Amino acid sequence: MTERRADIDILKGIAALAVVFYMAVGNRFVVGVDVFLAVSGFLMGSRFTQKNRVWSFLRGRVTRLMPLTLCVCICCMIAGAPIMMPDAYENLCENVVASGFFMDNVLLVITGSDYWSAPAAFNPLLSMWYVGLIMQVCLIMALLYAIGSWRNAGNVRRKPVITLLCVLTVISLLMLFMADGTGPGTYYLVQYRFWECGIGALAGYWFYSGGWNAGLRTRRICGVLALMFLVVILFFFPGNAGMTPVPTVIGADLTRPVSAGGIWRVIAVTLTCVVLIARAGFAGVYWRPLAVVGQMSLSIFIWNHVIPAFLNYFGVPYITALCIFLPVLAILSWLTYRFVERVRLSALRSRICFLIVWGVAMAAAFFIYLRAGVVRDVPELGVTVSNPYAVRNTEYTDRIWSYFGHFETDRTHVLLVGNSFVRDAGNIIMESEVAGDVEIVYCNTFGNVEDYQLQEADVLIVFGGPEAVPPHVRARLLPGTRIVGTGTKCLGVSMGPVFTGRGKPGYYETTVESNPVCDSLNREWARQWNGRFIDVNDALRTPDGRLRVFTPDSMFVSFDCLHLTPAGAAYAARRLPLREILSDVSRP
């Protein structure tokens, strides 16, 4: 392998500081990750000029990434056990298992976790998507090495491999622009991000094959200018001031960054490659502390999300959180770089010990995941260690999926059509005094509703205002069918900060501020439906206008701030005038 280059460490240090700067301040372009990917590709591209052993390359990547990954995962499992609600801890253990197999980025796409969403600020392992992505890029590069060196004694046939690398890079870049930033997959998945490593790899191959033959003065000017522009983009280019603010991981407000826009990411990657191939132009700004930050950049990037996520569980004010975040990040990053990252697992005994620790950690995480994240009694959720499956909140929310097909009784027929808020309305009805007088059928969209279901329905429940029911659906309903709307609800971002207050005076009297956006929508929809509207927020509202977190019998109303627990649904059912809303439901 080539010698360690101080200028690369400095570049990584600048990118690491940019990522930390975003977490602390927000409202900036987030292209630090793109710089990391370009640098990683640059170093991988150097191998196309060398004799390669594919398995040696992959083993080196695994032993470089997995010790730190495993260390952080174990620390998060230990720290999360006493403060996380079972659903959050179940999700954490799910992330641990995925990270242990370098698949956390795929898991985040499957679960629909948006990196920029407010709930993501409570996921300590969110940054593990990057580790999974890097390992998947390494697998693709290893495949290219294997193709190029097949029956050639390990020497890479450069022309076909570089051609294939160019094709994959162009395809990935086209996929990014065609997707136009839609969905979390464009941020997490390798097919949308390979181009960054691909461009870096092509630059690395060019550099180590002879590089830029321009004079030292020209390279120095180009390198310094590229670095200056890159620093401006990383630290000083403003974000989209007109977009909706969301919380940072340490409590500040920021706008959704524009990193999803491909053009600025292409510019950042291009500038990074110019700095790398104009090596002489960058050597003049060598600064030892910045190089040390670059050497610790992987640890910094991983801990950069872990620390603030746990601070969020305690509701630490922004300035205090910032004062805690920066020194703790520096200490943990140095410790893991010094004692974890630099462990190369070269001896057989060390590899065996590592595999044992890895296996135990994965087994423990999977076991806790199977137990729904329950590691202690949580009476306010109705679960215990001996019976962790007494309440599966996500399954409870989704139980309405099992009600489909024909109406089979002569009770009042209630057809539910829509999202999880509609399913919550169904659960409220099933927990109410009218449950024995109605029969429920559910479809997630009107496209899946059959004519016979519309014609058999006495009541149709939808999410939103009257415009939520398409005209062609109204035309297919029988005369006299009653249409009822249901609204949104929001008890905050996470129940974690409430849960960490267990044992404190007034814990079960905790209330949260009502979301004005949700209230405004619900009031408007209620007006449009002329009272035939299920407003769960009003059912949870206290006399001072805030929202209950617990029912009068000390049970959580919601497990994720959006959807109801069985106790929450039963409480809302008692508070809502469902007979009046559903009108003609007969009394027993």
Coordinates of N, CA and C in Angstrom, one line a residue, residues 72-228:
V72 N -19.0 0.6 19.5 CA -20.0 1.6 19.6 C -21.4 0.9 19.8
C73 N -21.6 -0.2 19.1 CA -22.9 -0.9 19.3 C -23.1 -1.4 20.7
I74 N -22.0 -2.0 21.3 CA -22.1 -2.5 22.7 C -22.3 -1.4 23.6
C75 N -21.6 -0.3 23.5 CA -21.8 0.9 24.3 C -23.2 1.4 24.3
C76 N -23.8 1.5 23.1 CA -25.2 2.0 23.0 C -26.2 1.0 23.6
M77 N -25.9 -0.3 23.5 CA -26.8 -1.2 24.1 C -26.8 -1.1 25.6
I78 N -25.6 -0.9 26.2 CA -25.5 -0.7 27.6 C -26.1 0.6 28.1
A79 N -25.8 1.7 27.4 CA -26.4 3.0 27.8 C -27.9 3.1 27.5
G80 N -28.4 2.4 26.5 CA -29.8 2.5 26.2 C -30.7 1.7 27.1
A81 N -30.2 0.6 27.7 CA -31.0 -0.3 28.5 C -31.8 0.4 29.6
P82 N -31.2 1.3 30.4 CA -32.0 1.9 31.5 C -32.8 3.1 31.1
I83 N -32.6 3.7 29.9 CA -33.3 4.9 29.6 C -34.3 4.8 28.4
M84 N -34.2 3.8 27.6 CA -35.1 3.7 26.4 C -36.3 2.9 26.7
M85 N -37.4 3.4 26.1 CA -38.7 2.6 26.1 C -38.5 1.3 25.3
P86 N -39.3 0.3 25.6 CA -39.1 -1.0 24.9 C -39.1 -0.9 23.3
D87 N -40.0 -0.1 22.8 CA -40.0 0.0 21.3 C -38.7 0.7 20.8
A88 N -38.2 1.7 21.4 CA -37.0 2.3 21.0 C -35.8 1.4 21.2
Y89 N -35.8 0.6 22.3 CA -34.7 -0.3 22.5 C -34.7 -1.5 21.6
E90 N -35.9 -1.9 21.2 CA -36.1 -2.9 20.2 C -35.5 -2.4 18.9
N91 N -35.8 -1.2 18.5 CA -35.2 -0.6 17.3 C -33.7 -0.5 17.3
L92 N -33.2 -0.1 18.5 CA -31.7 0.0 18.7 C -31.1 -1.4 18.5
C93 N -31.6 -2.4 19.1 CA -31.1 -3.8 18.9 C -31.2 -4.2 17.5
E94 N -32.2 -3.9 16.8 CA -32.3 -4.2 15.4 C -31.2 -3.5 14.6
N95 N -30.9 -2.3 14.9 CA -29.8 -1.5 14.3 C -28.5 -2.2 14.6
V96 N -28.3 -2.7 15.8 CA -27.1 -3.4 16.2 C -26.8 -4.6 15.3
V97 N -27.8 -5.4 15.2 CA -27.7 -6.6 14.3 C -27.4 -6.2 12.9
A98 N -28.1 -5.3 12.4 CA -27.8 -4.8 11.0 C -26.4 -4.3 10.8
S99 N -26.0 -3.5 11.8 CA -24.6 -2.9 11.8 C -23.6 -4.0 11.9
G100 N -23.9 -5.1 12.6 CA -22.9 -6.2 12.7 C -22.7 -6.9 11.4
F101 N -23.6 -6.8 10.5 CA -23.5 -7.4 9.2 C -23.3 -6.3 8.1
F102 N -23.0 -5.1 8.5 CA -22.8 -4.0 7.5 C -24.0 -3.7 6.6
M103 N -25.2 -3.8 7.2 CA -26.4 -3.6 6.5 C -27.3 -2.6 7.1
D104 N -26.8 -1.7 7.9 CA -27.7 -0.7 8.6 C -28.3 0.2 7.6
N105 N -27.6 0.6 6.5 CA -28.2 1.5 5.6 C -29.4 0.9 4.9
V106 N -29.3 -0.4 4.6 CA -30.5 -1.1 4.0 C -31.6 -1.2 5.0
L107 N -31.3 -1.4 6.3 CA -32.4 -1.5 7.3 C -33.1 -0.1 7.4
L108 N -32.3 1.0 7.3 CA -33.0 2.3 7.4 C -33.9 2.6 6.3
V109 N -33.6 2.0 5.1 CA -34.5 2.2 4.0 C -35.7 1.4 4.2
I110 N -35.6 0.1 4.6 CA -36.7 -0.8 4.9 C -37.7 -0.2 5.9
T111 N -37.1 0.4 6.9 CA -38.0 1.0 8.0 C -38.4 2.4 7.7
G112 N -38.0 3.0 6.5 CA -38.4 4.3 6.1 C -37.8 5.4 7.0
S113 N -36.6 5.2 7.6 CA -36.1 6.2 8.5 C -35.3 7.3 7.7
D114 N -35.9 8.5 7.7 CA -35.3 9.6 7.0 C -34.2 10.2 7.9
Y115 N -33.0 10.4 7.4 CA -31.9 10.9 8.1 C -32.2 12.3 8.7
W116 N -33.1 13.1 8.0 CA -33.3 14.5 8.4 C -34.6 14.6 9.3
S117 N -35.3 13.5 9.6 CA -36.5 13.6 10.3 C -36.2 13.9 11.8
A118 N -37.1 14.4 12.5 CA -36.9 14.7 14.0 C -36.7 13.4 14.8
P119 N -37.5 12.3 14.6 CA -37.3 11.1 15.4 C -35.9 10.6 15.2
A120 N -35.2 10.8 14.0 CA -33.9 10.3 13.8 C -32.9 10.9 14.8
A121 N -33.2 12.0 15.4 CA -32.3 12.6 16.5 C -32.2 11.7 17.7
F122 N -33.1 10.7 17.8 CA -33.1 9.8 19.0 C -32.5 8.4 18.7
N123 N -32.0 8.3 17.5 CA -31.4 7.0 17.1 C -29.9 7.1 17.2
P124 N -29.2 6.5 18.2 CA -27.8 6.7 18.4 C -27.0 6.1 17.3
L125 N -27.5 5.1 16.6 CA -26.7 4.4 15.6 C -27.0 4.8 14.2
L126 N -27.6 6.0 14.1 CA -28.0 6.4 12.7 C -26.8 6.5 11.8
S127 N -25.6 6.9 12.3 CA -24.4 7.1 11.5 C -23.8 5.8 11.0
M128 N -24.3 4.7 11.5 CA -23.8 3.4 11.0 C -24.1 3.1 9.6
W129 N -25.1 3.8 9.0 CA -25.4 3.7 7.6 C -24.1 3.9 6.7
Y130 N -23.3 4.8 7.2 CA -22.1 5.1 6.4 C -21.1 3.9 6.4
V131 N -21.0 3.2 7.6 CA -20.1 2.1 7.6 C -20.6 1.0 6.7
G132 N -21.9 0.7 6.7 CA -22.4 -0.3 5.8 C -22.2 0.1 4.4
L133 N -22.4 1.4 4.0 CA -22.2 1.8 2.7 C -20.7 1.6 2.2
I134 N -19.8 2.0 3.1 CA -18.4 1.8 2.7 C -18.0 0.4 2.5
M135 N -18.6 -0.5 3.3 CA -18.2 -1.9 3.2 C -18.9 -2.5 1.9
Q136 N -20.0 -2.0 1.5 CA -20.6 -2.4 0.3 C -19.9 -1.9 -0.9
V137 N -19.3 -0.7 -0.9 CA -18.5 -0.2 -1.9 C -17.2 -1.0 -2.0
C138 N -16.7 -1.4 -0.9 CA -15.5 -2.3 -0.8 C -15.7 -3.6 -1.5
L139 N -16.9 -4.2 -1.4 CA -17.3 -5.4 -2.0 C -17.3 -5.2 -3.5
I140 N -17.8 -4.1 -4.0 CA -17.9 -3.9 -5.4 C -16.4 -3.7 -6.0
M141 N -15.6 -2.9 -5.2 CA -14.2 -2.8 -5.6 C -13.5 -4.1 -5.7
A142 N -13.7 -4.9 -4.7 CA -13.1 -6.2 -4.6 C -13.5 -7.1 -5.8
L143 N -14.7 -7.0 -6.2 CA -15.2 -7.7 -7.4 C -14.4 -7.2 -8.6
L144 N -14.2 -5.9 -8.7 CA -13.5 -5.3 -9.9 C -12.0 -5.8 -9.8
Y145 N -11.4 -5.8 -8.6 CA -10.1 -6.4 -8.5 C -10.0 -7.8 -9.0
A146 N -11.0 -8.6 -8.5 CA -11.0 -10.0 -8.9 C -11.2 -10.2 -10.4
I147 N -12.0 -9.4 -11.0 CA -12.2 -9.5 -12.5 C -10.9 -9.1 -13.2
G148 N -10.3 -8.0 -12.7 CA -9.1 -7.6 -13.4 C -7.9 -8.5 -13.2
S149 N -7.8 -9.2 -12.1 CA -6.6 -10.0 -11.8 C -6.9 -11.5 -12.1
W150 N -8.0 -11.9 -12.6 CA -8.4 -13.3 -12.9 C -7.3 -13.9 -13.8
R151 N -6.7 -15.0 -13.3 CA -5.7 -15.7 -14.0 C -4.5 -14.8 -14.5
N152 N -4.2 -13.8 -13.7 CA -3.1 -12.9 -14.0 C -2.2 -12.6 -12.9
A153 N -2.1 -13.6 -12.0 CA -1.2 -13.6 -10.8 C -1.3 -12.4 -10.0
G154 N -2.6 -11.9 -9.8 CA -2.8 -10.8 -8.9 C -2.6 -9.4 -9.6
N155 N -2.0 -9.4 -10.8 CA -1.9 -8.1 -11.4 C -3.2 -7.7 -12.1
V156 N -3.6 -6.4 -11.9 CA -4.9 -6.0 -12.4 C -4.7 -5.6 -13.9
R157 N -5.6 -6.1 -14.8 CA -5.7 -5.7 -16.1 C -6.5 -4.3 -16.1
R158 N -5.8 -3.3 -16.3 CA -6.4 -2.0 -16.0 C -7.5 -1.5 -16.9
K159 N -7.3 -1.8 -18.2 CA -8.2 -1.2 -19.2 C -9.6 -1.7 -19.0
P160 N -9.9 -3.0 -18.9 CA -11.3 -3.4 -18.7 C -11.9 -3.0 -17.4
V161 N -11.0 -3.0 -16.3 CA -11.5 -2.7 -15.0 C -11.9 -1.2 -14.9
I162 N -11.0 -0.4 -15.5 CA -11.3 1.1 -15.4 C -12.5 1.4 -16.3
T163 N -12.7 0.7 -17.4 CA -13.9 0.9 -18.2 C -15.1 0.5 -17.4
L164 N -15.1 -0.6 -16.8 CA -16.2 -1.1 -16.0 C -16.5 -0.1 -14.8
L165 N -15.4 0.4 -14.2 CA -15.6 1.4 -13.1 C -16.2 2.6 -13.6
C166 N -15.8 3.1 -14.8 CA -16.5 4.3 -15.4 C -17.9 4.1 -15.6
V167 N -18.3 2.9 -16.2 CA -19.7 2.6 -16.4 C -20.5 2.6 -15.2
L168 N -20.0 1.9 -14.1 CA -20.7 1.9 -12.8 C -20.9 3.3 -12.2
T169 N -19.8 4.1 -12.4 CA -19.9 5.4 -11.8 C -20.9 6.3 -12.5
V170 N -21.0 6.2 -13.8 CA -21.9 7.0 -14.6 C -23.4 6.5 -14.3
I171 N -23.6 5.2 -14.2 CA -24.9 4.7 -13.9 C -25.4 5.2 -12.6
S172 N -24.5 5.1 -11.6 CA -24.8 5.6 -10.2 C -25.2 7.0 -10.2
L173 N -24.4 7.8 -11.0 CA -24.7 9.3 -11.0 C -26.0 9.6 -11.7
L174 N -26.3 8.8 -12.8 CA -27.6 9.0 -13.5 C -28.8 8.6 -12.6
M175 N -28.6 7.5 -11.8 CA -29.6 7.1 -10.9 C -29.9 8.1 -9.8
L176 N -28.9 8.8 -9.3 CA -29.0 9.9 -8.3 C -29.9 11.0 -8.9
F177 N -29.6 11.5 -10.1 CA -30.3 12.6 -10.7 C -31.7 12.2 -11.1
M178 N -31.9 10.9 -11.6 CA -33.2 10.5 -12.0 C -34.1 10.3 -10.8
A179 N -33.5 9.9 -9.6 CA -34.3 9.8 -8.4 C -34.7 11.1 -7.8
D180 N -33.9 12.1 -8.1 CA -34.2 13.5 -7.6 C -34.4 13.6 -6.1
G181 N -33.7 12.8 -5.4 CA -33.7 12.9 -3.9 C -35.0 12.4 -3.3
T182 N -35.8 11.6 -4.0 CA -37.0 11.1 -3.4 C -36.7 9.8 -2.6
G183 N -37.2 9.9 -1.3 CA -37.1 8.7 -0.5 C -35.8 8.6 0.2
P184 N -35.7 7.9 1.4 CA -34.4 7.8 2.1 C -33.4 7.0 1.3
G185 N -33.8 6.1 0.4 CA -32.9 5.3 -0.3 C -31.8 6.0 -1.1
T186 N -32.2 7.2 -1.6 CA -31.2 8.0 -2.4 C -30.1 8.5 -1.5
Y187 N -30.3 8.5 -0.2 CA -29.2 9.0 0.7 C -28.4 7.8 1.2
Y188 N -29.1 6.7 1.4 CA -28.4 5.5 2.1 C -27.8 4.5 1.2
L189 N -28.4 4.2 0.0 CA -28.1 3.0 -0.7 C -26.9 3.2 -1.6
V190 N -26.2 2.1 -1.8 CA -24.9 2.2 -2.6 C -25.1 2.5 -4.0
Q191 N -26.2 2.1 -4.6 CA -26.4 2.4 -6.0 C -26.6 3.9 -6.3
Y192 N -27.0 4.7 -5.3 CA -27.1 6.1 -5.5 C -25.9 6.9 -5.0
R193 N -24.9 6.2 -4.4 CA -23.8 6.9 -3.8 C -22.4 6.3 -4.3
F194 N -22.5 5.2 -5.1 CA -21.2 4.7 -5.6 C -20.4 5.6 -6.4
W195 N -21.1 6.5 -7.1 CA -20.4 7.5 -8.0 C -19.4 8.3 -7.3
E196 N -19.6 8.6 -6.0 CA -18.7 9.4 -5.2 C -17.4 8.7 -5.0
C197 N -17.5 7.4 -4.6 CA -16.3 6.6 -4.5 C -15.7 6.3 -5.9
G198 N -16.6 6.1 -6.9 CA -16.1 5.8 -8.2 C -15.3 7.0 -8.8
I199 N -15.7 8.2 -8.7 CA -14.9 9.4 -9.1 C -13.6 9.5 -8.4
G200 N -13.7 9.2 -7.1 CA -12.5 9.2 -6.3 C -11.5 8.1 -6.7
A201 N -12.1 7.0 -7.0 CA -11.2 5.8 -7.4 C -10.5 6.1 -8.7
L202 N -11.2 6.7 -9.7 CA -10.6 7.1 -11.0 C -9.5 8.2 -10.8
A203 N -9.8 9.1 -9.9 CA -8.8 10.1 -9.6 C -7.5 9.4 -8.9
G204 N -7.8 8.5 -8.0 CA -6.7 7.8 -7.4 C -5.9 7.0 -8.4
Y205 N -6.6 6.3 -9.3 CA -5.9 5.5 -10.3 C -5.0 6.4 -11.2
W206 N -5.6 7.6 -11.6 CA -4.8 8.5 -12.4 C -3.6 9.1 -11.6
F207 N -3.8 9.4 -10.4 CA -2.7 9.9 -9.6 C -1.5 8.9 -9.4
Y208 N -1.9 7.7 -9.1 CA -0.8 6.7 -8.8 C -0.3 6.1 -10.1
S209 N -0.9 6.4 -11.2 CA -0.4 5.9 -12.5 C 0.6 6.9 -13.1
G210 N 0.8 8.0 -12.5 CA 1.6 9.0 -13.1 C 1.2 10.4 -12.7
G211 N -0.1 10.5 -12.5 CA -0.7 11.7 -12.0 C -0.7 12.9 -12.9
W212 N -0.8 14.1 -12.3 CA -0.9 15.3 -13.0 C 0.6 15.8 -13.3
N213 N 0.8 16.0 -14.6 CA 2.2 16.3 -15.0 C 2.5 17.8 -15.0
A214 N 1.5 18.6 -14.5 CA 1.7 20.1 -14.6 C 2.8 20.4 -13.6
G215 N 3.3 21.7 -13.7 CA 4.3 22.1 -12.8 C 3.9 22.3 -11.4
L216 N 4.8 22.4 -10.5 CA 4.5 22.5 -9.1 C 3.7 23.8 -8.8
R217 N 4.0 24.9 -9.4 CA 3.3 26.1 -9.2 C 1.9 26.0 -9.6
T218 N 1.6 25.4 -10.8 CA 0.2 25.2 -11.2 C -0.6 24.3 -10.3
R219 N 0.0 23.2 -9.9 CA -0.7 22.3 -9.0 C -0.9 23.0 -7.7
R220 N 0.0 23.7 -7.2 CA -0.2 24.4 -5.9 C -1.3 25.4 -6.0
I221 N -1.4 26.2 -7.0 CA -2.5 27.1 -7.2 C -3.8 26.4 -7.2
C222 N -3.9 25.4 -8.1 CA -5.2 24.7 -8.3 C -5.6 24.0 -7.0
G223 N -4.6 23.4 -6.3 CA -4.9 22.7 -5.0 C -5.4 23.6 -4.0
V224 N -4.8 24.8 -3.8 CA -5.2 25.7 -2.8 C -6.6 26.3 -3.1
L225 N -6.8 26.7 -4.4 CA -8.1 27.2 -4.8 C -9.2 26.2 -4.5
A226 N -9.0 25.0 -4.9 CA -10.0 23.9 -4.7 C -10.3 23.7 -3.2
L227 N -9.2 23.8 -2.4 CA -9.4 23.6 -1.0 C -10.2 24.8 -0.4
M228 N -9.9 26.0 -0.9 CA -10.7 27.2 -0.4 C -12.2 27.1 -0.7

